Amino acid sequence: MPSVRRVCHEFLERQGLTTVFGNPGSNELPFLAGLPAGFRYVLGLHEGAVVGMADGYAQASGRPVLVNLHAAAGSGNAMGALTNAVASRTPLVVVAGQQVRPAIGPEANLTNTDAPALLKPLVGWSAEPACAEDVPRALAQAVFEARLQRRPTYLSVPYDDWAAQAGANSLAVLDRQAWRAAVPGGEQARWLAGRVAAAERPALVLGGDIDAPGLFENAVRLAEHLGCPVWAAPSLFRLPFPNRHPLFRGVLPAGIAPVCEAFEGHDLVLVLGAPVFRYHEHLPGRYLPEGTRLIQVTDDASAAARAPMGEALVADPAAVVDLLLKEVPGSPARAVRTPGGHRPVPEPATAEGPRLHPEQVFAALRDEMPEDTAYVVESTSTNSAWWRQMDLRRPGSYYFPAAGGLGFGLPGAVGVAMARPGRPVAGVIGDGSANYGITALWTAARERVPLTIVLLRNGTYGALRWFGGLLGVPDAPGLDIPGMDFTRIAEGYGVRAHHAGGPEELRALLAEQPDGPRLIQVDTALTAPS
Ligand code: TZD
Ligand code: CA
């Protein structure tokens, strides 16, 4: 009979979870013994960076990814990064090492006390198998729960389990598969198509789940078919629609009152692939204008259940988009006759003095980077400058920390670039944000990941200064971060680095395509996020 470890390695290989992001400790070493040649273990130097890289990799590949963390300390370090993975619905399978079974009760050093409870509030499923024989089945459950729920899962495994003999029945997991399909039934389909067809002024709100190959393009078709305006859902983390399309109205503001205002005059708001809604700033008001009806379509049952208003249909948004394209008559009056007539970009704003306006940086990216570049953005005060300058037309073009937890951007860019080796990737990272995931630079150098990091150095936590104004706190301490030279930090981690002193120098650097990681630091002027 093979060992538990052998069966688990084989299961992971069959499921395609062979790129493992981790930072191991003694408890984890027995799982890593004899890892077959097809596995790639990507070492991260801090668990926040490990999860950020795995998150980017899983989002860009659309597949579950294995994360290997050290007991309670490593899992704890990962928790902030996991908040983003929960909000982006990333299927991360976290496997943490545990002390040997007889040492757990007496709490020997490195015991993960009550391990399943540690990450419970964040993950979709959390367990420590009751006996060694159950480890292969539990690992399969961790993978399938992550895929079916689209949420991270957590499995704690006592390290003496890996060398144990697998039971005969353990081998059954090797052939397991679990899929999900949720096509609306006839009655639901008729109800939904009827509602959309009857609407006089419908509006679409698209969420991160729409940013998938095929679905992204079909959502454009649906919007053009209905001839209706499109918003991206608030607290955007993936771009679900080309941002200069004539029907695109931008990202909904993340407050109750401004969302209500945006929907004024619409009789139906159809939300596809998003929670209703991830508000941020507390701007109270009515949820919806008088007479506006909201229908949410999501495959996330919890998002459907917790929405504070509207009707919800739990179904695959891709199936629903297909259905609506087929069943709802097009609107000749509203139809967009010249799809492809994208809105032009404005001249970038400029700044006083030697610093660049962020719009100049983004205009340089737009003009000099290849059109299919994937951007991972973690720069918080430059949000409106970003959307004013960028022209993103393809799926998988934009990633942002989904729960607003900093530390995703730099590692996430490394993960996206590893998952999509054919596609140019740029991280657009603030000087504050960079520090939460800075160690990912070392992994990028070690793995020779082709990647451009544009580091925006304004010397401050810009977004917090803006928030200070909003919340009536003009004098908060701890918001300035002067005195960091990221070219030297990057070089210390083995990453080639440049300082761009002006727009032309920046453009010239961006026009070169790197064969490994590089960082370009640029001094920027402070702007407001909106
Ligand atoms: N810690 C973590 C893990 N996540 C956070 N979101 C914050 C702290 C608070 N925070 C923000 O929400 S924005 C921000 C902080 C510290 C400033 C980020 O600074 P930056 O970008 O230099 O990356 P800007 O453009 O200067 O705002
Ligand atoms: Ca900053």
Coordinates of C-alpha atoms and ligand atoms in Angstrom, one line a residue:
M1 CA 0.0 0.0 0.0
P2 CA 1.5 3.4 -0.9
S3 CA 2.0 6.1 1.8
V4 CA -0.5 8.9 2.4
R5 CA 2.0 11.3 0.9
R6 CA 2.3 9.3 -2.3
V7 CA -1.4 9.2 -2.8
C8 CA -1.7 12.9 -2.1
H9 CA 1.1 13.8 -4.5
E10 CA -0.6 11.7 -7.2
F11 CA -4.0 13.3 -6.5
L12 CA -2.5 16.8 -6.8
E13 CA -0.7 15.9 -10.0
R14 CA -4.0 14.5 -11.5
Q15 CA -5.8 17.7 -10.5
G16 CA -3.1 19.9 -12.0
L17 CA -2.1 21.5 -8.7
T18 CA 1.6 21.1 -9.3
T19 CA 2.8 24.7 -9.0
V20 CA 3.0 25.1 -5.2
F21 CA 3.6 28.5 -3.5
G22 CA 5.0 28.1 0.0
N23 CA 7.2 28.9 2.9
P24 CA 8.0 25.7 4.8
G25 CA 8.9 24.9 8.3
S26 CA 9.8 21.6 10.1
N27 CA 6.1 20.5 10.2
E28 CA 5.8 20.8 6.5
L29 CA 9.0 19.0 5.4
P30 CA 7.6 15.5 5.5
F31 CA 4.9 16.5 2.9
L32 CA 7.7 17.8 0.6
A33 CA 9.7 14.6 0.8
G34 CA 10.0 13.0 -2.7
L35 CA 7.9 15.6 -4.4
P36 CA 7.7 14.3 -8.0
A37 CA 9.6 16.0 -10.7
G38 CA 6.5 17.5 -12.3
F39 CA 6.0 19.8 -9.3
R40 CA 7.3 23.3 -9.1
Y41 CA 7.8 24.7 -5.5
V42 CA 7.8 28.5 -5.7
L43 CA 9.4 29.8 -2.5
G44 CA 8.1 33.0 -1.0
L45 CA 10.0 34.7 1.8
H46 CA 6.9 35.8 3.8
E47 CA 3.5 34.2 3.9
G48 CA 1.8 37.5 2.8
A49 CA 3.8 37.4 -0.4
V50 CA 3.2 33.6 -0.8
V51 CA -0.5 34.1 -0.7
G52 CA -0.4 37.2 -2.9
M53 CA 1.6 35.3 -5.6
A54 CA -0.7 32.3 -5.4
D55 CA -3.7 34.5 -5.6
G56 CA -2.4 36.3 -8.8
Y57 CA -1.5 32.9 -10.2
A58 CA -4.8 31.3 -9.5
Q59 CA -6.8 34.3 -10.8
A60 CA -4.8 34.5 -14.0
S61 CA -4.9 30.8 -14.6
G62 CA -8.5 30.3 -13.4
R63 CA -7.5 27.2 -11.5
P64 CA -7.1 26.1 -7.8
V65 CA -3.6 26.6 -6.5
L66 CA -1.9 24.8 -3.6
V67 CA -0.3 27.0 -0.8
N68 CA 2.0 25.5 1.7
L69 CA 2.3 27.3 5.0
H70 CA 4.0 26.8 8.3
A71 CA 1.7 25.9 11.2
A72 CA 0.0 28.7 13.1
A73 CA 2.7 31.4 12.7
G74 CA 2.8 31.0 8.9
S75 CA -0.9 30.8 8.7
G76 CA -1.3 33.9 10.8
N77 CA 1.1 35.8 8.6
A78 CA -1.0 34.8 5.6
M79 CA -4.4 36.0 6.9
G80 CA -4.3 39.6 5.7
A81 CA -3.5 38.4 2.2
L82 CA -6.3 35.8 2.4
T83 CA -8.9 38.6 2.9
N84 CA -8.2 39.6 -0.7
A85 CA -8.5 36.0 -1.9
V86 CA -11.9 35.7 -0.2
A87 CA -13.2 38.8 -1.9
S88 CA -11.8 37.9 -5.3
R89 CA -13.2 34.3 -4.9
T90 CA -9.8 32.8 -5.5
P91 CA -9.7 29.0 -5.0
L92 CA -6.5 28.7 -2.9
V93 CA -6.0 25.4 -1.1
V94 CA -3.9 26.1 1.9
V95 CA -2.2 23.1 3.5
A96 CA -0.4 23.8 6.8
G97 CA 1.8 21.5 8.7
Q98 CA 0.8 20.4 12.2
Q99 CA 2.8 18.8 15.0
V100 CA 2.7 15.0 15.2
R101 CA -0.6 13.7 16.6
P102 CA 0.6 12.7 20.1
A103 CA 2.2 16.2 20.6
I104 CA -1.0 18.3 19.7
G105 CA -2.8 17.7 23.0
P106 CA 0.1 18.8 25.2
E107 CA 0.8 21.7 22.9
A108 CA 4.4 21.0 22.0
N109 CA 6.2 23.8 20.3
L110 CA 4.8 24.5 16.8
T111 CA 1.4 22.9 17.6
N112 CA -1.3 24.7 15.7
T113 CA -3.8 24.7 18.6
D114 CA -7.4 24.2 17.3
A115 CA -6.0 24.6 13.8
P116 CA -9.4 24.4 11.9
A117 CA -10.6 27.4 14.0
L118 CA -7.7 29.6 13.1
L119 CA -8.7 30.6 9.6
K120 CA -12.4 29.7 10.0
P121 CA -13.8 33.2 9.5
L122 CA -12.0 33.5 6.2
V123 CA -12.0 30.2 4.5
G124 CA -14.9 28.3 2.9
W125 CA -13.9 25.0 4.6
S126 CA -11.3 24.2 7.3
A127 CA -10.3 20.9 8.8
E128 CA -7.8 18.7 10.3
P129 CA -8.4 15.0 9.3
A130 CA -9.5 12.8 12.2
C131 CA -6.9 10.1 11.3
A132 CA -4.0 9.7 8.8
E133 CA -6.1 7.4 6.6
D134 CA -8.5 10.3 6.0
V135 CA -5.8 12.7 4.7
P136 CA -6.2 11.9 1.0
R137 CA -10.0 12.3 1.0
A138 CA -9.7 15.5 3.1
L139 CA -7.2 16.9 0.7
A140 CA -9.5 16.1 -2.2
Q141 CA -12.3 17.9 -0.3
A142 CA -10.1 20.9 0.2
V143 CA -9.5 21.1 -3.5
F144 CA -13.1 20.6 -4.5
E145 CA -14.5 22.9 -1.8
A146 CA -12.2 25.6 -3.1
R147 CA -13.2 25.0 -6.7
L148 CA -16.9 24.6 -6.1
Q149 CA -17.3 27.4 -3.5
R150 CA -14.6 29.6 -5.2
R151 CA -13.1 30.4 -1.8
P152 CA -9.8 29.5 -0.1
T153 CA -9.8 26.4 2.0
Y154 CA -7.6 25.3 4.9
L155 CA -6.2 21.8 5.8
S156 CA -4.0 21.2 8.7
V157 CA -2.1 17.9 8.5
P158 CA -0.1 16.4 11.4
Y159 CA 3.3 15.6 9.9
D160 CA 3.4 12.0 11.1
D161 CA 0.4 11.3 8.8
W162 CA 2.4 11.7 5.5
A163 CA 4.5 8.6 6.0
A164 CA 1.5 6.5 7.2
Q165 CA 0.1 3.7 5.0
A166 CA -2.8 4.8 2.9
G167 CA -5.9 2.7 3.4
A168 CA -7.1 0.7 0.4
N169 CA -10.1 3.0 0.0
S170 CA -7.9 6.0 -0.2
L171 CA -7.1 5.2 -3.8
A172 CA -10.6 6.1 -4.7
V173 CA -9.9 9.8 -4.5
L174 CA -7.5 9.5 -7.4
D175 CA -10.4 9.2 -9.9
R176 CA -12.6 11.9 -8.3
Q177 CA -13.9 14.9 -10.1
A178 CA -16.4 17.5 -9.0
W179 CA -17.9 20.1 -11.4
R180 CA -20.5 22.7 -11.1
A181 CA -23.1 23.8 -13.7
A182 CA -26.0 26.0 -12.9
V183 CA -28.1 26.8 -16.0
P184 CA -31.4 28.3 -15.0
G185 CA -34.5 26.1 -15.3
G186 CA -37.3 26.9 -17.8
E187 CA -39.4 28.9 -15.4
Q188 CA -36.5 30.9 -14.1
A189 CA -35.3 31.5 -17.6
R190 CA -38.7 32.8 -18.8
W191 CA -39.0 35.0 -15.7
L192 CA -35.6 36.6 -16.2
A193 CA -35.8 37.0 -19.9
G194 CA -39.3 38.4 -19.5
R195 CA -38.1 41.0 -17.0
V196 CA -35.2 42.1 -19.1
A197 CA -37.3 42.3 -22.3
A198 CA -40.0 44.3 -20.5
A199 CA -37.5 46.9 -19.1
E200 CA -37.7 50.2 -20.8
R201 CA -34.4 51.5 -19.5
P202 CA -32.3 48.7 -18.2
A203 CA -28.7 49.0 -16.9
L204 CA -26.1 46.4 -16.4
V205 CA -23.7 46.2 -13.5
L206 CA -20.8 43.7 -14.1
G207 CA -18.6 42.2 -11.4
G208 CA -15.2 40.6 -11.2
D209 CA -16.7 37.2 -12.1
I210 CA -17.4 38.4 -15.7
D211 CA -13.6 38.9 -16.3
A212 CA -13.2 35.5 -17.9
P213 CA -12.3 34.6 -21.5
G214 CA -15.4 34.2 -23.6
L215 CA -17.7 35.7 -20.9
F216 CA -16.0 39.1 -21.1
E217 CA -16.7 39.2 -24.9
N218 CA -20.3 37.9 -24.5
A219 CA -21.0 40.6 -21.9
V220 CA -20.0 43.2 -24.4
R221 CA -22.4 41.5 -26.9
L222 CA -25.2 41.5 -24.4
A223 CA -24.7 45.2 -23.6
E224 CA -24.6 46.1 -27.3
H225 CA -27.7 43.9 -27.9
L226 CA -29.7 45.6 -25.2
G227 CA -28.1 49.0 -26.0
C228 CA -27.9 49.7 -22.3
P229 CA -25.3 51.5 -20.1
V230 CA -22.8 49.3 -18.2
W231 CA -21.2 50.0 -14.9
A232 CA -18.5 48.0 -13.1
A233 CA -19.5 46.9 -9.6
P234 CA -18.2 49.0 -6.7
S235 CA -14.8 48.2 -5.1
L236 CA -13.6 46.9 -8.5
F237 CA -10.8 44.2 -8.5
R238 CA -11.1 42.9 -12.1
L239 CA -12.2 44.8 -15.1
P240 CA -15.3 43.1 -16.6
F241 CA -15.8 45.4 -19.7
P242 CA -13.6 47.5 -22.0
N243 CA -13.2 50.7 -20.2
R244 CA -13.4 53.0 -23.2
H245 CA -16.4 51.3 -24.8
P246 CA -19.1 53.9 -25.6
L247 CA -21.6 52.1 -23.3
F248 CA -19.2 52.0 -20.3
R249 CA -20.1 54.4 -17.5
G250 CA -17.2 53.5 -15.2
V251 CA -16.9 52.0 -11.8
L252 CA -19.9 52.6 -9.5
P253 CA -18.9 54.7 -6.6
A254 CA -18.7 52.6 -3.4
G255 CA -21.4 54.4 -1.4
I256 CA -25.1 53.8 -1.0
A257 CA -26.3 57.3 -1.9
P258 CA -24.1 57.7 -5.1
V259 CA -25.0 54.3 -6.4
C260 CA -28.7 55.2 -6.0
E261 CA -28.1 58.4 -7.9
A262 CA -26.3 56.6 -10.7
F263 CA -29.4 54.4 -11.3
E264 CA -31.8 57.3 -11.5
G265 CA -34.1 56.8 -14.4
H266 CA -33.5 53.1 -14.9
D267 CA -36.4 50.7 -14.3
L268 CA -34.2 47.6 -14.1
V269 CA -30.6 47.1 -12.9
L270 CA -29.3 43.7 -13.8
V271 CA -26.2 42.8 -11.7
L272 CA -24.1 40.0 -13.2
G273 CA -21.3 38.2 -11.3
A274 CA -21.0 40.6 -8.3
P275 CA -22.2 41.0 -4.7
V276 CA -24.9 43.7 -4.2
F277 CA -22.8 45.7 -3.4
R278 CA -19.4 46.0 -1.8
Y279 CA -19.8 49.6 -0.5
H280 CA -16.8 51.3 1.1
E281 CA -17.4 54.9 2.2
H282 CA -20.4 55.3 4.4
L283 CA -22.6 57.6 2.4
P284 CA -26.1 56.6 3.6
G285 CA -29.3 57.0 1.6
R286 CA -31.8 54.9 -0.3
Y287 CA -30.5 51.8 -1.9
L288 CA -32.4 52.3 -5.2
P289 CA -34.4 55.0 -6.7
E290 CA -38.2 54.8 -6.5
G291 CA -39.5 52.4 -9.2
T292 CA -36.1 50.8 -9.9
R293 CA -36.0 47.0 -9.7
L294 CA -32.7 45.1 -9.1
I295 CA -32.0 41.5 -10.2
Q296 CA -28.7 39.9 -9.2
V297 CA -27.3 36.9 -11.0
T298 CA -24.4 35.2 -9.3
D299 CA -23.1 31.6 -8.7
D300 CA -22.2 32.7 -5.2
A301 CA -25.1 31.6 -3.1
S302 CA -23.9 33.5 -0.1
A303 CA -23.7 36.8 -2.1
A304 CA -27.3 36.2 -3.2
A305 CA -28.5 35.5 0.3
R306 CA -26.8 38.5 2.0
A307 CA -27.7 41.2 -0.5
P308 CA -29.8 43.9 1.3
M309 CA -32.2 44.4 -1.6
G310 CA -33.4 43.1 -4.9
E311 CA -34.2 39.6 -6.3
A312 CA -31.4 37.1 -6.9
L313 CA -30.9 34.1 -9.1
V314 CA -28.1 31.7 -8.2
A315 CA -26.9 30.6 -11.6
D316 CA -23.8 30.7 -13.7
P317 CA -23.6 34.2 -15.2
A318 CA -22.1 32.8 -18.4
A319 CA -25.2 30.7 -18.9
V320 CA -27.4 33.6 -18.1
V321 CA -25.6 35.9 -20.6
D322 CA -26.1 33.2 -23.3
L323 CA -29.7 32.9 -22.4
L324 CA -30.4 36.6 -22.5
L325 CA -28.6 36.9 -25.9
K326 CA -30.9 34.3 -27.3
E327 CA -34.2 35.0 -25.6
V328 CA -34.4 38.8 -25.3
P329 CA -35.1 40.7 -28.5
G330 CA -32.5 43.3 -29.3
S331 CA -33.4 46.9 -29.0
P332 CA -33.0 48.5 -32.4
A333 CA -33.7 51.9 -30.9
R334 CA -30.9 51.7 -28.4
A335 CA -28.5 49.3 -30.1
V336 CA -25.0 50.5 -30.5
R337 CA -24.4 50.6 -34.2
T338 CA -20.7 51.3 -34.2
P339 CA -19.2 48.9 -31.7
G340 CA -15.5 49.5 -31.6
G341 CA -15.9 53.3 -31.6
H342 CA -14.0 53.6 -28.3
R343 CA -13.9 56.8 -26.4
P344 CA -10.7 58.8 -26.9
V345 CA -8.2 59.3 -24.1
P346 CA -7.7 62.9 -22.8
E347 CA -4.3 64.6 -22.7
P348 CA -2.6 63.6 -19.5
A349 CA -2.6 66.2 -16.7
T350 CA 0.9 67.5 -15.8
A351 CA 2.3 68.5 -12.4
E352 CA 4.3 71.5 -11.2
G353 CA 8.0 70.9 -10.5
P354 CA 10.1 67.8 -11.2
R355 CA 7.5 65.2 -10.2
L356 CA 5.3 63.5 -12.8
H357 CA 1.6 63.6 -12.6
P358 CA 0.3 60.0 -12.3
E359 CA -1.6 60.5 -15.5
Q360 CA 1.7 61.0 -17.3
V361 CA 2.9 57.7 -15.9
F362 CA -0.3 55.9 -17.0
A363 CA -0.3 57.5 -20.5
A364 CA 3.3 56.2 -20.9
L365 CA 2.2 52.7 -19.9
R366 CA -0.8 52.9 -22.3
D367 CA 1.4 54.1 -25.2
E368 CA 4.6 52.1 -24.6
M369 CA 3.5 48.8 -23.2
P370 CA 2.0 46.2 -25.5
E371 CA -1.8 46.4 -25.9
D372 CA -2.4 43.0 -24.2
T373 CA -0.5 43.9 -21.1
A374 CA -2.0 42.7 -17.8
Y375 CA -1.8 45.3 -15.1
V376 CA -1.7 44.5 -11.4
V377 CA -2.4 47.8 -9.6
E378 CA -1.9 48.7 -6.0
S379 CA -1.7 52.5 -5.9
T380 CA -4.5 53.9 -4.0
S381 CA -4.6 57.7 -4.5
T382 CA -4.2 57.4 -8.3
N383 CA -7.5 55.7 -9.1
S384 CA -9.2 58.4 -11.1
A385 CA -6.0 59.2 -13.0
W386 CA -5.7 55.5 -13.9
W387 CA -9.2 55.3 -15.4
R388 CA -8.8 58.6 -17.2
Q389 CA -5.7 57.4 -19.1
M390 CA -6.0 53.7 -19.6
D391 CA -7.6 51.8 -22.5
L392 CA -8.1 48.2 -21.5
R393 CA -10.0 46.1 -24.0
R394 CA -9.2 42.4 -23.2
P395 CA -10.1 40.0 -20.4
G396 CA -7.5 39.6 -17.7
S397 CA -6.2 43.1 -18.1
Y398 CA -6.6 44.4 -14.6
Y399 CA -6.1 43.0 -11.0
F400 CA -6.5 45.0 -7.8
P401 CA -6.5 43.8 -4.1
A402 CA -10.1 42.7 -3.9
A403 CA -10.6 43.4 -0.2
G404 CA -8.4 46.5 -0.1
G405 CA -5.7 44.7 1.9
L406 CA -2.3 46.0 0.8
G407 CA 0.3 43.4 -0.1
F408 CA -1.4 41.8 -3.0
G409 CA 0.0 44.1 -5.8
L410 CA 3.7 43.2 -6.0
P411 CA 3.3 39.5 -5.2
G412 CA 0.1 39.3 -7.3
A413 CA 2.0 40.7 -10.3
V414 CA 4.6 38.0 -9.9
G415 CA 1.9 35.3 -9.8
V416 CA 0.0 36.7 -12.8
A417 CA 3.3 36.8 -14.8
M418 CA 4.1 33.2 -13.8
A419 CA 0.6 32.0 -14.8
R420 CA 0.7 33.8 -18.2
P421 CA 4.2 33.5 -19.5
G422 CA 3.2 34.8 -23.0
R423 CA 1.6 38.0 -21.8
P424 CA 3.4 41.1 -20.7
V425 CA 2.6 42.0 -17.1
A426 CA 3.2 45.3 -15.3
G427 CA 2.7 46.0 -11.6
V428 CA 1.7 49.5 -10.8
I429 CA 2.6 49.9 -7.2
G430 CA 2.6 52.8 -4.6
D431 CA 5.6 53.4 -2.4
G432 CA 3.4 52.6 0.6
S433 CA 1.8 49.4 -0.9
A434 CA 5.2 48.0 -2.1
N435 CA 6.4 47.4 1.4
Y436 CA 3.7 44.9 2.4
G437 CA 4.7 42.4 -0.2
I438 CA 8.3 43.6 -1.0
T439 CA 9.9 40.1 -0.6
A440 CA 8.1 39.0 -3.8
L441 CA 10.9 40.8 -5.6
W442 CA 13.3 38.1 -4.5
T443 CA 11.0 35.3 -5.9
A444 CA 10.6 37.2 -9.1
A445 CA 14.4 37.4 -9.5
R446 CA 14.9 33.8 -8.4
E447 CA 12.3 32.5 -10.9
R448 CA 13.4 35.0 -13.6
V449 CA 9.8 36.2 -14.1
P450 CA 9.5 38.7 -17.0
L451 CA 7.8 41.6 -15.3
T452 CA 7.9 45.4 -15.0
I453 CA 7.1 47.0 -11.7
V454 CA 6.4 50.7 -11.9
L455 CA 6.9 52.1 -8.5
L456 CA 5.1 55.4 -7.9
R457 CA 7.0 57.3 -5.2
N458 CA 5.0 60.2 -3.8
G459 CA 6.5 59.8 -0.3
T460 CA 3.2 59.5 1.5
Y461 CA 0.1 57.3 2.1
G462 CA -1.8 59.5 -0.4
A463 CA -5.2 57.8 -0.1
L464 CA -5.2 58.2 3.7
R465 CA -4.6 61.9 3.4
W466 CA -7.6 62.1 1.2
F467 CA -9.6 59.9 3.6
G468 CA -8.5 62.2 6.4
G469 CA -10.3 65.1 4.7
L470 CA -13.4 63.0 4.1
L471 CA -13.6 61.8 7.8
G472 CA -12.7 65.2 9.3
V473 CA -9.2 64.1 10.5
P474 CA -6.8 66.6 8.9
D475 CA -4.0 66.0 11.5
A476 CA -3.5 62.2 11.7
P477 CA 0.2 61.3 12.4
G478 CA 1.9 58.5 10.6
L479 CA 1.0 59.2 7.0
D480 CA 4.3 60.2 5.5
I481 CA 6.9 57.7 4.3
P482 CA 9.9 59.6 3.0
G483 CA 13.4 58.4 2.5
M484 CA 13.0 55.1 0.6
D485 CA 15.0 54.3 -2.5
F486 CA 13.3 51.4 -4.2
T487 CA 16.0 51.0 -6.8
R488 CA 18.4 50.0 -4.0
I489 CA 15.8 47.8 -2.3
A490 CA 15.1 46.0 -5.6
E491 CA 18.8 45.6 -6.4
G492 CA 19.2 44.1 -2.9
Y493 CA 16.7 41.4 -3.8
G494 CA 18.4 40.8 -7.2
V495 CA 16.1 42.8 -9.4
R496 CA 17.4 45.2 -12.0
A497 CA 16.2 48.7 -11.2
H498 CA 16.0 52.2 -12.8
H499 CA 14.9 55.6 -11.7
A500 CA 13.0 57.5 -14.4
G501 CA 13.6 61.2 -14.0
G502 CA 11.1 62.4 -16.6
P503 CA 8.3 61.3 -18.9
E504 CA 10.6 60.7 -21.9
E505 CA 13.0 58.6 -19.8
L506 CA 10.1 56.6 -18.5
R507 CA 8.7 56.0 -22.0
A508 CA 12.0 54.8 -23.3
L509 CA 12.4 52.3 -20.5
L510 CA 8.8 51.0 -20.9
A511 CA 9.3 50.5 -24.6
E512 CA 12.0 47.8 -23.8
Q513 CA 10.5 44.4 -23.1
P514 CA 12.2 42.8 -20.2
D515 CA 13.3 39.1 -20.1
G516 CA 13.3 39.1 -16.3
P517 CA 12.0 41.3 -13.5
R518 CA 12.8 45.0 -13.4
L519 CA 11.6 47.9 -11.3
I520 CA 11.2 51.5 -12.5
Q521 CA 10.9 54.1 -9.8
V522 CA 9.3 57.4 -10.6
D523 CA 8.6 60.4 -8.4
T524 CA 5.0 61.4 -8.6
A525 CA 2.8 64.3 -7.4
L526 CA 0.1 63.7 -4.9
T527 CA -3.4 63.3 -6.4
A528 CA -6.8 62.5 -5.0
P529 CA -8.4 59.0 -5.7
S530 CA -11.6 60.6 -6.9
Ligands
TZD1 N1 -2.6 48.0 5.8 C1 -3.1 47.1 4.9 C2 -2.7 45.7 5.0 N2 -4.0 47.4 4.0 C3 -4.5 48.7 4.0 N3 -5.4 49.0 3.1 C4 -3.9 49.7 4.9 C5 -3.0 49.3 5.8 C6 -4.4 51.1 4.9 N4 -4.1 51.9 3.7 C7 -5.0 52.1 2.7 O1 -6.2 51.6 2.7 S1 -4.4 53.0 1.4 C8 -2.9 53.2 2.2 C9 -2.9 52.5 3.4 C10 -1.7 52.4 4.3 C11 -1.8 54.0 1.5 C12 -1.1 53.3 0.4 O2 0.0 54.1 0.0 P1 0.6 54.0 -1.5 O3 -0.5 54.6 -2.4 O4 1.8 54.7 -1.4 O5 0.6 52.6 -1.9 P2 -1.0 56.2 -2.5 O6 -1.3 56.4 -3.9 O7 0.1 57.1 -2.0 O8 -2.2 56.3 -1.7
CA2 CA 2.3 56.7 -1.9

